[in-house]
Amino acid sequence: MQTAVDLHPAWLGEAHMPVMLPPSTPYEAAQRELGAFFAGRAGRTALRLEPGMGEAYAIQPEADGYVITGGESGVLYGAFALIRALRAGSPLPEGRQAPAYALRMLNCWDNMNGTVERGYAGRSLWFEDNAFCYDPARINALGRMLASVGVNVLCLNNVNVAEPAQELIGDLLPQLADFAALLRPWAVRLMVSIDFSMPVRDGLDTADPLDPRVAAWWRERASRVYEAIPDLAGFLVKADSEHRPGPHTYGRTHAEGANMLADALRPHGGALVWRAFVYNCKQDWRDTATDRPCAAYDLYRPLDGAFAENVILQVKYGPYDFQVREPVSPLLLGMPRTALSLELQLAQEYTGHQIDIFAMPPMWREVLDTVGPQRIRAIAAVSNLGRDANWTGHPFAQLNLYAFGCFAWDPQADPETVTRAWIRLTYPVFSAAQEDTLARLLMRSREVYERYTAPLGLCWMVRPETHYGPSPYGYEFQAWGTYNRADRNAVGIDRTANGTGYVLQYPEALRSLYEQPETCPDELLLFFHRLPYGWRMRDGRTLIQRIYDDHFDGCAQAEAMQAELETLPFPGRDSQVIRERMALQVMNAREWRDVVNTFFFRFSGAPDANGRVIYP
Ligand code: GCV
């Protein structure tokens, strides 16, 4: 059983916990939050409900307090925004505030057996033993946490739908409805990942989307589901990807598959979120013509404009799969007539397993700046939550969830401002200097991780089984389409017009930037180019020297982070968890440094110009 303190994310404050009894509406939740916060403080607040405002709100300071005007969920977001600003000492949001995206979704890869695919914070918060199994108080606290940062949709089951999760929209509907009811007062709606082949499981001889019996089956099923949960946000689908069933089995396009499902949801106001994470996961490594990053654009670009109006195509930020650094997916730039959702990953699958520190806001800033906020209509992130007492394993991983909410509401958000606000809310005892130390550390944490793992756009050097720790050739002879093709002369893949042609998928400005190694940003150099070890970088160093230097520097910076953290007065359990995980991170960084340096030294035979130890 969790203690009361465990039920709350640190940014909401330990002393401020008015949620042991679930509220009945967002309005009531807002009243309670404000009541609890202002109890014993000067000033009063009034809520003015204007249903037409929906999720929007405005905070009006008055002589003796504040008036929050907003729609049914807007008043709740306004209440949290006011409390946050007052607690963090941040400026109050001025004027009408409305979220940039109507759908701000957390995707949970929870399996009904209680495991979480790529989960690093313990078991599922709501599934165990192939059934629903949860502490209602914790789910209530989850709703509060999500609402406090404006996340409004939770997709509760893994996109890899495994038995018996199909029954979430079948026999388990009553339990699903009970779960939805717990989150409703927090303005969080459910979404369900579905199995495209479900009609076959139910006795039909096909799941062909153009077969009228299949379409009728889904229409009937959608009606049943919406009868139980009228405000369900919709269905999420992973189709024809990593062995999942999909329309290709029947020779149909993804637009045909998605539209059939969207038709079934439309009368109920549901959205059909269709993932664009589709590639050949049975590639022969000898095949150098097939280039995995090309796959999604090749498949979907010709379908632009063919999707029904309530289909949202959900695209991972890069063309591979949540690597430490990838160029922005060209699909995000190349589907002007399709509603797009940007998929981020809070779960640190390739980014340190919530052991190594990896604050994501700077990365998201780059992605959103490249894509431009007007191109996307929704935003989703793979969850980093689990049953661990602090929700995310590493306390700093809470920042990524908090920041996701901020960026989903306002895609222009400034990473450092968000990070500093989170620090002030989470560690209110810190002095200004301590806040500076932690803010700087977090803001550079991605670059540090990148340097000791896979700098210069080199991806996939992780251990294939776990995606943690180094294995530079681990993916090299596998079927996943993930190669660095290092040999004794060169490393990287030529993705220019003379190579796989991937670069041609970009609009002209980016294409010409990436096309030449002389102009390609260093951090993506080996993503786009195959270069000899003696290649002269812009700063005069050779490529091999830069690889060595980055690994030495990254590791040294991880060690420096460890020393800096020692100077900070983390409260309670955080102190121990942070220290323990930092020690593991330093070990990991040393391992990465030595394995990768040795790997390239053995190929290139080039000594380190600075004479540091590289194991032969
Ligand atoms: C849910 C990667 C992960 C898989 C994940 C998949 C996806 O391949 O390793 O665990 O499956 O992405 O996003 O569907």
XYZ file of C-alpha atoms in Angstrom, residues 15 58 60-61 123 141 182 191 216 246 258 303 338 349 370 432 493 510 512 515 539 550 581 593 604:
25
model
C 1.753 19.375 2.017
C -8.410 33.269 -17.867
C -8.037 37.790 -13.366
C -6.211 39.207 -10.338
C 4.631 -2.615 -12.878
C -4.019 10.836 -7.795
C -12.236 7.596 -11.903
C -8.413 5.843 -25.336
C -20.506 -3.733 -39.650
C -3.183 -4.732 -40.449
C -8.002 3.561 -40.857
C -1.864 8.638 -48.918
C -3.546 14.898 -43.015
C 13.882 3.306 -23.691
C 11.707 22.219 -37.037
C 18.754 30.342 -6.252
C 25.245 5.379 -44.043
C 16.588 20.883 -44.934
C 20.326 21.101 -48.912
C 22.966 16.797 -48.292
C 36.708 22.320 -36.040
C 33.056 12.878 -27.383
C 21.196 6.085 -9.901
C 33.270 5.222 -23.392
C 40.622 2.331 -37.512
